[in-house]
Short mmCIF file of C-alpha atoms in Angstrom, two decimals:
data_model
loop_
_atom_site.label_atom_id
_atom_site.label_comp_id
_atom_site.label_asym_id
_atom_site.label_seq_id
_atom_site.Cartn_x
_atom_site.Cartn_y
_atom_site.Cartn_z
CA LEU A 194 7.24 -12.59 21.10
CA ASP A 195 3.73 -11.46 20.22
CA ARG A 196 2.81 -11.19 23.90
CA ILE A 197 5.87 -9.05 24.62
CA VAL A 198 4.81 -6.64 21.89
CA GLY A 199 1.07 -6.68 22.52
CA TYR A 200 1.20 -6.53 26.32
CA SER A 201 3.74 -3.70 26.22
CA LEU A 202 2.37 -1.49 23.45
CA SER A 203 -1.35 -1.76 24.16
CA PRO A 204 -1.13 -0.23 27.70
CA LEU A 205 0.97 2.59 26.23
CA LEU A 206 -1.86 3.40 23.81
CA TRP A 207 -4.43 3.16 26.64
CA ARG A 208 -2.51 5.72 28.72
CA ARG A 209 -1.71 8.17 25.94
CA ILE A 210 -4.60 7.90 23.47
CA ASP A 211 -7.66 5.93 24.61
CA LYS A 212 -8.76 2.78 26.42
CA GLY A 213 -9.58 -0.34 24.48
CA LEU A 214 -6.88 0.15 21.85
CA SER A 215 -4.39 -2.53 20.89
CA ALA A 216 -1.13 -2.96 19.02
CA GLY A 217 0.62 -6.06 17.76
CA ARG A 218 3.71 -7.21 15.94
CA VAL A 219 1.85 -8.01 12.69
CA GLN A 220 -1.44 -6.18 13.27
CA SER A 221 0.30 -2.79 13.50
CA VAL A 222 2.33 -3.41 10.32
CA ALA A 223 -0.91 -4.26 8.48
CA LEU A 224 -2.45 -1.00 9.75
CA LYS A 225 0.65 0.90 8.61
CA LEU A 226 0.28 -0.50 5.07
CA ILE A 227 -3.33 0.72 4.93
CA CYS A 228 -2.42 4.17 6.29
CA GLU A 229 0.53 4.59 3.93
CA ARG A 230 -1.68 3.72 0.98
CA GLU A 231 -4.19 6.37 2.15
CA LYS A 232 -1.39 8.97 2.29
CA GLU A 233 -0.34 8.02 -1.26
CA ILE A 234 -3.91 8.52 -2.45
CA ALA A 235 -4.23 11.87 -0.65
CA SER A 236 -0.98 13.21 -2.13
CA PHE A 237 -1.55 11.81 -5.62
CA VAL A 238 -1.57 14.38 -8.42
CA PRO A 239 -3.16 13.08 -11.65
CA GLU A 240 -1.06 13.42 -14.79
CA GLU A 241 -2.64 14.02 -18.16
CA TYR A 242 -1.70 11.82 -21.11
CA TRP A 243 -3.13 11.14 -24.56
CA LYS A 244 -3.61 8.12 -26.81
CA ILE A 245 -4.31 7.72 -30.52
CA SER A 246 -6.31 4.87 -31.98
CA ALA A 247 -7.70 4.08 -35.41
CA VAL A 248 -10.88 2.30 -36.47
CA LEU A 249 -10.00 0.46 -39.65
CA ALA A 250 -12.08 -1.40 -42.23
CA ALA A 251 -11.06 -4.48 -44.19
CA ASP A 252 -13.18 -6.56 -46.57
CA ALA A 253 -14.10 -8.93 -43.72
CA GLY A 254 -15.05 -6.24 -41.19
CA THR A 255 -13.83 -3.41 -38.98
CA PHE A 256 -11.44 -3.47 -36.03
CA GLU A 257 -9.62 -1.05 -33.74
CA ALA A 258 -5.84 -0.59 -33.59
CA HIS A 259 -3.78 1.54 -31.21
CA LEU A 260 -0.67 3.61 -31.89
CA HIS A 261 2.22 1.36 -30.88
CA SER A 262 5.30 3.26 -32.07
CA TYR A 263 6.24 6.44 -33.89
CA LYS A 264 9.46 6.86 -35.90
CA GLY A 265 10.72 3.59 -34.45
CA GLU A 266 10.16 4.55 -30.80
CA LYS A 267 7.57 2.71 -28.72
CA ILE A 268 4.74 4.91 -27.47
CA GLU A 269 3.59 4.62 -23.87
CA LYS A 270 1.96 7.98 -23.20
CA LEU A 271 1.72 11.14 -25.27
CA SER A 272 1.53 14.77 -24.20
CA LYS A 273 -1.27 16.81 -25.69
CA GLU A 274 1.18 18.56 -28.02
CA GLU A 275 2.72 15.27 -29.21
CA ALA A 276 -0.72 13.75 -29.78
CA GLU A 277 -1.90 16.75 -31.82
CA LYS A 278 1.27 16.73 -33.94
CA ILE A 279 1.04 12.98 -34.75
CA TYR A 280 -2.72 13.25 -35.28
CA GLU A 281 -2.21 15.97 -37.90
CA GLU A 282 0.51 13.96 -39.66
CA LEU A 283 -1.76 10.91 -39.90
CA GLU A 284 -4.57 12.72 -41.67
CA GLY A 285 -4.59 11.55 -45.26
CA VAL A 286 -1.91 8.87 -44.69
CA VAL A 287 -2.48 5.39 -46.18
CA PHE A 288 -2.96 2.57 -43.66
CA ARG A 289 -1.37 -0.66 -44.91
CA PHE A 290 -1.50 -4.09 -43.28
CA ALA A 291 2.16 -5.02 -42.65
CA ARG A 292 2.48 -8.13 -40.47
CA ILE A 293 0.43 -10.82 -38.82
CA GLU A 294 1.58 -12.94 -35.91
CA LYS A 295 -0.39 -15.95 -34.70
CA LYS A 296 0.56 -18.24 -31.86
CA LYS A 297 -0.98 -20.62 -29.40
CA ARG A 298 -1.11 -19.30 -25.86
CA LYS A 299 -1.71 -21.45 -22.82
CA ARG A 300 -3.24 -20.51 -19.50
CA ASN A 301 -2.21 -22.92 -16.77
CA PRO A 302 -4.42 -23.89 -13.83
CA LYS A 303 -3.58 -22.50 -10.41
CA PRO A 304 -2.60 -24.68 -7.46
CA PRO A 305 -5.19 -25.84 -4.94
CA PHE A 306 -5.99 -23.39 -2.16
CA ILE A 307 -3.91 -22.58 0.88
CA THR A 308 -5.34 -20.44 3.66
CA SER A 309 -4.38 -17.06 2.21
CA THR A 310 -5.45 -17.80 -1.38
CA LEU A 311 -8.78 -19.22 -0.18
CA GLN A 312 -9.45 -16.00 1.72
CA GLN A 313 -8.52 -13.87 -1.30
CA GLU A 314 -10.59 -15.84 -3.80
CA ALA A 315 -13.63 -16.15 -1.50
CA PHE A 316 -13.55 -12.37 -1.08
CA LYS A 317 -13.29 -11.71 -4.84
CA ARG A 318 -15.78 -14.32 -6.04
CA LEU A 319 -18.22 -14.64 -3.14
CA GLY A 320 -17.83 -11.36 -1.25
CA PHE A 321 -16.96 -13.23 1.97
CA SER A 322 -14.76 -11.51 4.56
CA ALA A 323 -11.67 -13.41 5.66
CA LYS A 324 -13.29 -13.99 9.05
CA LYS A 325 -16.45 -15.44 7.48
CA THR A 326 -14.45 -17.62 5.11
CA MET A 327 -12.46 -19.15 7.97
CA MET A 328 -15.60 -19.72 10.05
CA LEU A 329 -17.30 -21.56 7.17
CA ALA A 330 -14.14 -23.52 6.33
CA GLN A 331 -13.77 -24.56 9.98
CA GLN A 332 -17.29 -25.96 9.94
CA LEU A 333 -16.76 -27.72 6.61
CA TYR A 334 -13.65 -29.31 8.13
CA GLU A 335 -15.22 -30.28 11.45
CA GLY A 336 -18.30 -31.72 9.81
CA ILE A 337 -21.62 -30.66 8.30
CA GLU A 338 -24.81 -32.57 9.07
CA ILE A 339 -25.90 -34.46 5.95
CA PRO A 340 -29.29 -36.24 5.96
CA GLY A 341 -28.86 -39.98 6.37
CA GLU A 342 -25.12 -39.73 7.09
CA GLY A 343 -24.75 -37.49 10.12
CA PRO A 344 -21.88 -34.98 10.40
CA VAL A 345 -19.38 -35.31 7.54
CA GLY A 346 -16.02 -33.55 7.25
CA LEU A 347 -16.08 -32.21 3.69
CA ILE A 348 -12.64 -30.57 3.37
CA THR A 349 -9.13 -31.11 4.68
CA TYR A 350 -7.57 -28.82 7.31
CA MET A 351 -8.05 -25.20 6.35
CA ARG A 352 -5.03 -23.60 8.10
CA THR A 353 -2.19 -24.51 5.80
CA ASP A 354 0.52 -22.86 3.71
CA SER A 355 1.37 -25.97 1.67
CA VAL A 356 0.12 -26.84 -1.82
CA ARG A 357 1.10 -30.49 -1.36
CA VAL A 358 -1.52 -33.12 -2.21
CA SER A 359 -1.41 -36.75 -1.08
CA GLU A 360 -0.80 -39.55 -3.59
CA GLU A 361 -4.17 -41.06 -2.73
CA ALA A 362 -6.00 -37.78 -3.45
CA LEU A 363 -4.09 -37.33 -6.73
CA ARG A 364 -5.08 -40.80 -7.92
CA ALA A 365 -8.72 -40.16 -7.01
CA VAL A 366 -8.96 -36.80 -8.78
CA ARG A 367 -7.22 -38.10 -11.93
CA GLU A 368 -9.67 -41.00 -12.11
CA PHE A 369 -12.53 -38.54 -11.63
CA ILE A 370 -11.31 -36.24 -14.44
CA PHE A 371 -10.80 -39.14 -16.85
CA ALA A 372 -14.25 -40.59 -16.14
CA GLY A 373 -16.10 -37.26 -16.12
CA PHE A 374 -14.36 -35.20 -18.82
CA GLY A 375 -12.32 -37.55 -20.95
CA GLU A 376 -8.67 -38.19 -21.71
CA ARG A 377 -8.00 -34.85 -23.40
CA TYR A 378 -8.65 -33.01 -20.10
CA LEU A 379 -6.19 -35.16 -18.14
CA PRO A 380 -2.44 -34.35 -18.22
CA ASP A 381 0.00 -37.22 -18.81
CA ARG A 382 1.23 -36.95 -15.24
CA PRO A 383 -0.05 -35.13 -12.14
CA ASN A 384 0.52 -31.38 -12.00
CA VAL A 385 3.04 -30.56 -9.26
CA TYR A 386 3.08 -27.15 -7.56
CA GLN A 387 5.79 -25.59 -5.43
CA SER A 388 4.97 -23.83 -2.17
CA LYS A 389 6.42 -20.35 -1.75
CA GLY A 390 9.20 -19.74 0.78
CA ASN A 391 9.60 -21.70 3.98
CA VAL A 392 6.35 -23.53 4.63
CA GLN A 393 5.61 -25.75 7.57
CA ASP A 394 4.14 -28.43 5.26
CA ALA A 395 2.38 -30.07 8.20
CA HIS A 396 -0.87 -30.26 6.22
CA GLU A 397 -1.95 -30.73 2.63
CA ALA A 398 -3.50 -28.03 0.49
CA ILE A 399 -7.18 -27.33 1.14
CA ARG A 400 -9.17 -29.88 -0.87
CA PRO A 401 -12.36 -31.92 -0.67
CA THR A 402 -11.99 -35.06 1.46
CA ASN A 403 -13.80 -37.01 -1.27
CA VAL A 404 -13.66 -35.66 -4.83
CA GLU A 405 -16.63 -37.88 -5.78
CA ARG A 406 -18.79 -35.76 -3.48
CA THR A 407 -19.53 -33.10 -6.10
CA PRO A 408 -21.08 -29.69 -5.38
CA ASP A 409 -24.17 -30.71 -7.37
CA ALA A 410 -24.67 -33.70 -5.05
CA LEU A 411 -24.56 -31.39 -1.99
CA LYS A 412 -26.57 -28.51 -3.45
CA ASP A 413 -29.73 -29.01 -1.36
CA LEU A 414 -28.11 -30.80 1.58
CA ILE A 415 -25.95 -28.14 3.24
CA PRO A 416 -26.46 -24.39 4.00
CA GLU A 417 -26.03 -22.07 1.01
CA ASP A 418 -22.89 -20.22 2.13
CA HIS A 419 -21.20 -23.48 3.12
CA TRP A 420 -22.11 -24.87 -0.29
CA LYS A 421 -20.68 -21.84 -2.11
CA LEU A 422 -17.34 -22.18 -0.32
CA TYR A 423 -17.24 -25.95 -0.82
CA ASP A 424 -18.03 -25.47 -4.52
CA LEU A 425 -15.09 -23.03 -4.81
CA ILE A 426 -12.68 -25.40 -3.02
CA TRP A 427 -13.82 -28.46 -5.01
CA ARG A 428 -13.57 -26.71 -8.39
CA ARG A 429 -10.15 -25.22 -7.66
CA PHE A 430 -8.81 -28.62 -6.60
CA VAL A 431 -10.18 -30.53 -9.60
CA ALA A 432 -9.04 -27.80 -12.02
CA SER A 433 -5.52 -27.85 -10.54
CA GLN A 434 -5.08 -31.37 -11.99
CA MET A 435 -6.44 -30.62 -15.47
CA VAL A 436 -4.69 -29.53 -18.67
CA PRO A 437 -4.15 -25.85 -19.59
CA ALA A 438 -6.67 -23.79 -21.54
CA VAL A 439 -5.48 -22.93 -25.07
CA PHE A 440 -6.03 -19.64 -26.91
CA ASP A 441 -5.30 -18.48 -30.43
CA ALA A 442 -3.52 -15.17 -29.95
CA THR A 443 -3.33 -12.89 -33.01
CA SER A 444 -1.44 -9.64 -33.48
CA TYR A 445 -1.78 -7.28 -36.49
CA ASP A 446 0.78 -4.55 -37.27
CA ILE A 447 -0.46 -1.70 -39.51
CA GLU A 448 1.87 0.87 -41.03
CA ALA A 449 0.75 4.48 -41.47
CA GLY A 450 3.53 6.81 -42.55
CA SER A 451 6.02 7.05 -39.65
CA ALA A 452 3.55 5.40 -37.26
CA LEU A 453 2.91 1.76 -36.47
CA PHE A 454 -0.48 0.70 -35.12
CA ARG A 455 -1.17 -2.65 -33.47
CA ALA A 456 -4.36 -4.66 -32.97
CA THR A 457 -4.54 -7.78 -30.82
CA GLY A 458 -7.10 -10.53 -30.57
CA SER A 459 -7.50 -13.75 -28.64
CA VAL A 460 -9.90 -16.66 -29.07
CA LEU A 461 -10.39 -19.60 -26.72
CA VAL A 462 -9.94 -22.80 -28.73
CA PHE A 463 -9.83 -25.37 -25.91
CA ASP A 464 -11.24 -24.73 -22.46
CA GLY A 465 -9.10 -27.22 -20.49
CA PHE A 466 -9.29 -26.51 -16.76
CA LEU A 467 -11.67 -23.59 -17.44
CA LYS A 468 -14.38 -26.20 -17.97
CA VAL A 469 -14.42 -26.65 -14.18
CA TYR A 470 -12.97 -23.43 -12.74
CA ALA A 471 -14.29 -20.51 -14.78
CA GLU A 472 -12.12 -17.43 -15.15
CA GLU A 473 -12.78 -14.27 -17.10
CA VAL A 474 -12.13 -14.85 -20.79
CA GLU A 475 -12.63 -12.14 -23.38
CA ASP A 476 -12.79 -13.39 -26.98
CA ARG A 477 -11.77 -10.66 -29.41
CA VAL A 478 -11.93 -11.85 -33.00
CA LEU A 479 -10.01 -9.91 -35.63
CA PRO A 480 -11.28 -10.01 -39.24
CA GLU A 481 -9.18 -11.86 -41.82
CA VAL A 482 -6.65 -9.54 -43.47
CA SER A 483 -3.83 -10.35 -45.93
CA GLU A 484 -0.34 -8.85 -45.76
CA GLY A 485 0.11 -5.73 -47.88
CA GLN A 486 -3.64 -5.05 -48.00
CA MET A 487 -4.71 -1.41 -47.92
CA LEU A 488 -7.13 -0.59 -45.14
CA THR A 489 -9.79 2.11 -45.01
CA LEU A 490 -9.54 4.56 -42.13
CA VAL A 491 -13.04 4.83 -40.67
CA GLU A 492 -12.09 7.08 -37.75
CA LEU A 493 -8.92 8.43 -36.15
CA VAL A 494 -9.42 9.01 -32.42
CA LYS A 495 -7.33 11.22 -30.16
CA SER A 496 -8.34 10.62 -26.51
CA GLN A 497 -7.42 12.29 -23.23
CA HIS A 498 -6.62 10.21 -20.13
CA PHE A 499 -5.39 10.78 -16.58
CA THR A 500 -3.25 8.57 -14.36
CA SER A 501 -5.12 7.03 -11.45
CA PRO A 502 -4.10 6.93 -7.78
CA PRO A 503 -3.26 3.56 -6.24
CA SER A 504 -6.34 1.64 -5.10
CA ARG A 505 -7.19 1.26 -1.44
CA TYR A 506 -6.56 -2.18 -0.01
CA THR A 507 -9.40 -4.64 0.20
CA GLU A 508 -9.23 -7.63 2.52
CA ALA A 509 -8.05 -9.74 -0.42
CA THR A 510 -5.32 -7.36 -1.59
CA LEU A 511 -4.11 -6.67 1.97
CA ILE A 512 -3.77 -10.40 2.63
CA LYS A 513 -1.95 -10.80 -0.69
CA LYS A 514 0.44 -7.97 0.24
CA LEU A 515 1.17 -9.44 3.68
CA GLU A 516 1.82 -12.81 2.08
CA GLU A 517 4.11 -11.32 -0.60
CA GLU A 518 6.10 -9.42 2.04
CA GLY A 519 6.39 -12.52 4.25
CA VAL A 520 4.64 -10.82 7.16
CA GLY A 521 2.53 -12.94 9.53
CA ARG A 522 1.11 -16.41 9.01
CA PRO A 523 -1.82 -17.40 6.78
CA SER A 524 -3.77 -18.64 9.78
CA THR A 525 -3.62 -15.19 11.42
CA TYR A 526 -4.68 -12.96 8.49
CA ALA A 527 -8.43 -13.18 9.17
CA THR A 528 -7.90 -12.24 12.83
CA ILE A 529 -5.62 -9.34 11.90
CA VAL A 530 -8.19 -7.79 9.55
CA SER A 531 -11.12 -8.24 11.96
CA THR A 532 -9.08 -6.80 14.87
CA ILE A 533 -8.12 -3.54 13.16
CA ILE A 534 -11.77 -3.08 12.17
CA GLU A 535 -13.12 -3.87 15.65
CA ARG A 536 -10.63 -1.46 17.26
CA GLY A 537 -11.94 1.37 15.09
CA TYR A 538 -8.67 1.79 13.20
CA VAL A 539 -10.22 0.92 9.85
CA VAL A 540 -13.72 0.97 8.34
CA ARG A 541 -15.08 -0.79 5.28
CA ASP A 542 -16.21 1.46 2.46
CA LYS A 543 -17.91 -0.98 0.13
CA LYS A 544 -15.01 -3.43 -0.28
CA ALA A 545 -12.19 -0.99 0.49
CA LEU A 546 -10.41 -0.70 3.85
CA VAL A 547 -10.22 2.97 4.86
CA PRO A 548 -8.23 4.11 7.91
CA THR A 549 -10.08 6.27 10.45
CA PRO A 550 -8.41 9.32 12.05
CA LEU A 551 -7.79 7.14 15.10
CA GLY A 552 -6.08 4.50 12.95
CA MET A 553 -3.92 7.15 11.28
CA ILE A 554 -2.83 8.58 14.66
CA VAL A 555 -2.09 5.17 16.20
CA SER A 556 -0.06 4.17 13.15
CA GLU A 557 1.85 7.47 13.20
CA VAL A 558 2.62 7.18 16.91
CA LEU A 559 3.92 3.64 16.53
CA SER A 560 5.87 4.36 13.33
CA ARG A 561 7.71 7.31 14.86
CA ASN A 562 8.55 5.63 18.15
CA PHE A 563 9.07 2.04 17.02
CA PRO A 564 10.54 2.31 13.51
CA LYS A 565 12.07 -1.19 13.58
CA LEU A 566 8.93 -2.87 14.85
CA MET A 567 6.81 -1.12 12.21
CA ASP A 568 9.25 -1.85 9.38
CA VAL A 569 7.87 -4.42 6.94
CA SER A 570 11.30 -5.92 6.19
CA PHE A 571 12.17 -6.21 9.89
CA THR A 572 8.91 -8.03 10.57
CA ALA A 573 9.45 -10.34 7.60
CA ASN A 574 13.00 -11.12 8.80
CA MET A 575 11.57 -11.93 12.22
CA GLU A 576 9.27 -14.49 10.54
CA GLU A 577 12.39 -16.08 9.02
CA ASP A 578 13.96 -16.24 12.48
CA LEU A 579 10.84 -17.98 13.78
CA ASP A 580 11.17 -20.55 10.99
CA LYS A 581 14.81 -21.13 11.98
CA ILE A 582 13.78 -21.61 15.60
CA ALA A 583 11.10 -24.09 14.52
CA ALA A 584 13.71 -25.96 12.47
CA GLY A 585 16.12 -26.04 15.41
CA GLU A 586 18.65 -23.81 13.62
CA LYS A 587 18.47 -20.96 16.13
CA GLY A 588 17.76 -20.64 19.83
CA TRP A 589 14.54 -18.87 20.83
CA LYS A 590 16.12 -17.18 23.86
CA GLU A 591 18.78 -15.61 21.67
CA SER A 592 16.15 -14.20 19.28
CA ILE A 593 13.93 -12.87 22.06
CA ARG A 594 16.92 -11.26 23.79
CA GLU A 595 18.07 -9.53 20.60
CA PHE A 596 14.57 -8.21 19.98
CA TYR A 597 13.82 -7.15 23.55
CA GLU A 598 17.04 -5.18 24.07
CA LEU A 599 16.06 -2.88 21.20
CA PHE A 600 12.33 -2.87 21.92
CA SER A 601 12.58 -2.07 25.66
CA LYS A 602 14.70 1.05 25.03
CA GLU A 603 12.23 2.36 22.43
CA LEU A 604 9.35 1.60 24.77
CA GLU A 605 10.89 3.58 27.65
CA GLU A 606 11.64 6.58 25.43
CA ALA A 607 8.20 6.53 23.80
CA ASP A 608 6.28 6.74 27.08
CA GLY A 609 7.88 10.09 27.84
CA LYS A 610 7.50 11.47 24.31
CA LEU A 611 3.81 10.74 24.01
CA LEU A 612 2.72 13.40 26.51
CA ASN A 613 2.18 15.76 23.59
CA LEU A 614 0.22 13.98 20.83
CA GLU A 615 -0.08 17.11 18.70
CA GLU A 616 3.21 16.48 16.92
CA TYR A 617 2.11 12.95 16.02
CA SER A 618 -1.18 13.83 14.38
CA PRO A 619 -1.14 13.07 10.64
CA ILE A 620 -4.69 14.45 10.46
CA ARG A 621 -4.76 18.02 9.19
CA CYS A 622 -7.60 20.46 9.68
CA GLU A 623 -9.33 20.86 6.34
CA LYS A 624 -10.19 24.48 7.24
CA CYS A 625 -6.81 25.90 8.29
CA GLY A 626 -4.24 23.15 7.70
CA ARG A 627 -3.05 22.86 11.32
CA PRO A 628 -2.74 19.40 12.91
CA MET A 629 -5.81 17.97 14.64
CA VAL A 630 -5.35 16.87 18.27
CA ILE A 631 -7.25 14.44 20.49
CA LYS A 632 -9.56 16.13 23.00
CA LYS A 633 -11.90 14.73 25.64
CA SER A 634 -15.47 15.68 26.53
CA ARG A 635 -18.22 14.11 28.62
CA TYR A 636 -19.24 12.17 25.53
CA GLY A 637 -15.80 10.72 24.80
CA LYS A 638 -12.75 11.66 22.74
CA PHE A 639 -12.77 13.58 19.46
CA LEU A 640 -10.41 15.46 17.14
CA ALA A 641 -10.15 19.22 17.39
CA CYS A 642 -8.05 21.74 15.54
CA SER A 643 -4.87 22.73 17.42
CA GLY A 644 -5.51 26.29 16.23
CA TYR A 645 -8.42 26.83 18.68
CA PRO A 646 -9.80 29.46 19.33
CA ASP A 647 -8.87 30.84 15.90
CA CYS A 648 -10.25 27.66 14.32
CA GLU A 649 -13.09 25.77 16.02
CA ASN A 650 -13.19 22.76 13.68
CA ILE A 651 -13.89 19.34 15.24
CA LYS A 652 -14.43 15.87 13.77
CA PRO A 653 -15.06 12.33 15.02
CA LEU A 654 -12.11 10.19 16.02
CA VAL A 655 -13.67 6.96 14.74
CA GLY A 656 -16.19 6.28 12.01
CA LYS A 657 -16.91 6.87 8.35
CA LYS A 658 -17.67 10.55 8.83
CA GLN A 659 -14.71 12.54 7.62
CA GLY A 660 -16.13 16.04 7.63
CA GLY A 661 -15.53 18.56 10.40
CA GLY A 662 -17.99 19.98 12.88
CA SER A 663 -19.04 23.59 12.91
CA GLY A 664 -17.49 24.77 16.17
CA ARG A 665 -17.32 24.25 19.91
CA LYS A 666 -19.57 26.82 21.57
CA GLY A 667 -22.91 25.38 22.60
CA SER A 668 -22.13 22.20 20.67
CA ASN A 669 -22.66 19.46 23.26
CA LYS A 670 -25.52 17.85 21.35
CA ARG A 671 -23.76 18.30 18.05
CA HIS A 672 -20.53 16.89 19.48
CA LYS A 673 -22.32 13.84 20.87
CA LYS A 674 -23.76 13.15 17.41
CA ASN A 675 -20.32 13.57 15.75
CA THR A 676 -18.49 11.22 18.11
#
């Protein structure tokens, strides 16, 4: 199926756009997600909203509370006029402590890693690309040279979508937790996690082959990046079989005329699995206050805010999105991300994935001519069909035939349509607003304004540079630099 798509679409892009390009059943959907997010960001219009908060003093100290409701209605966002009206009404009003709510809150450990979650967490915590993570994991699986022992396989197979753990490994990790941390860190029975959706379950979750081989014991024996990834895998696995962390969560309600303010606090009282696998914990201690107590208003704050555009995808969030949508397989995500970068469709800007003009045009061409193929739901449903084929519930010839009958017609029609790429360009000239079109010079292809000669704006087809050139006449050297 992937060969039918890739070997058919890629030559179409070579003929109509440029050599060396590629398309794929999952790769092109991933590119579309990135490009659609970029369009959302470009069209986003910030909306103004206001908030009101109060700094209050009790005998035991000061704390901040935020306007929660007004005249019985919960407040999400206020207009400037609403904020000014409420602000004026609150001046001179008595703030009285009304209610206190305290409860224990638990934070449960996460399951051991599968391929996609390892890639996401290694990106967030270690800054490793998905490609680098898989390369290091492959080597940890195949074996790392350890002085006096030779090559040792340190982790189980790293291409897996199952969170299952063998009985032998569960016994070993429970014994390790009991011996190393004590009975209070060990649950009464092993923690059991459910895999999402239809998983192949051919392999266990990613875990250390021997839990007794701690990161500290390997610190000076293996390369640093390998050690960092092993440390992450080991800690996640051990933590997955520990008890939850426990917090004291406190909520204060303060009445002020027709308004209700709320302050929240949370204090870690038992670290549980966090002892091994640290996560961000913010202790916010509220001073002791008794019900009915009058509070002193130190400051009433009226603040302006603006809504933010959606964030660009990073490797971690793109992989998470693909996994949530059921598109592709965990073992292919690293290849997908590296391919769209190597093809020049996407560049990294710090950690964000930003589509290039070339990536935007390729995605637009494919989306217009192959709407089914580029549809996220269609691709996810195809993954379900593949699972049914693997389970013997559906014939592969039937699935391929159904797909190819639709795909071949779209392919034939698209080849004729793509003679004029101007209508497909989602890139607009920042000087005159007309679409940019692909042009060719002795130095390669570039984008030029379709309004030439009235507008002589040009810009590179690939790369981080997003600004236009300054014209065409006598610009060979300048054009070479831009492209």
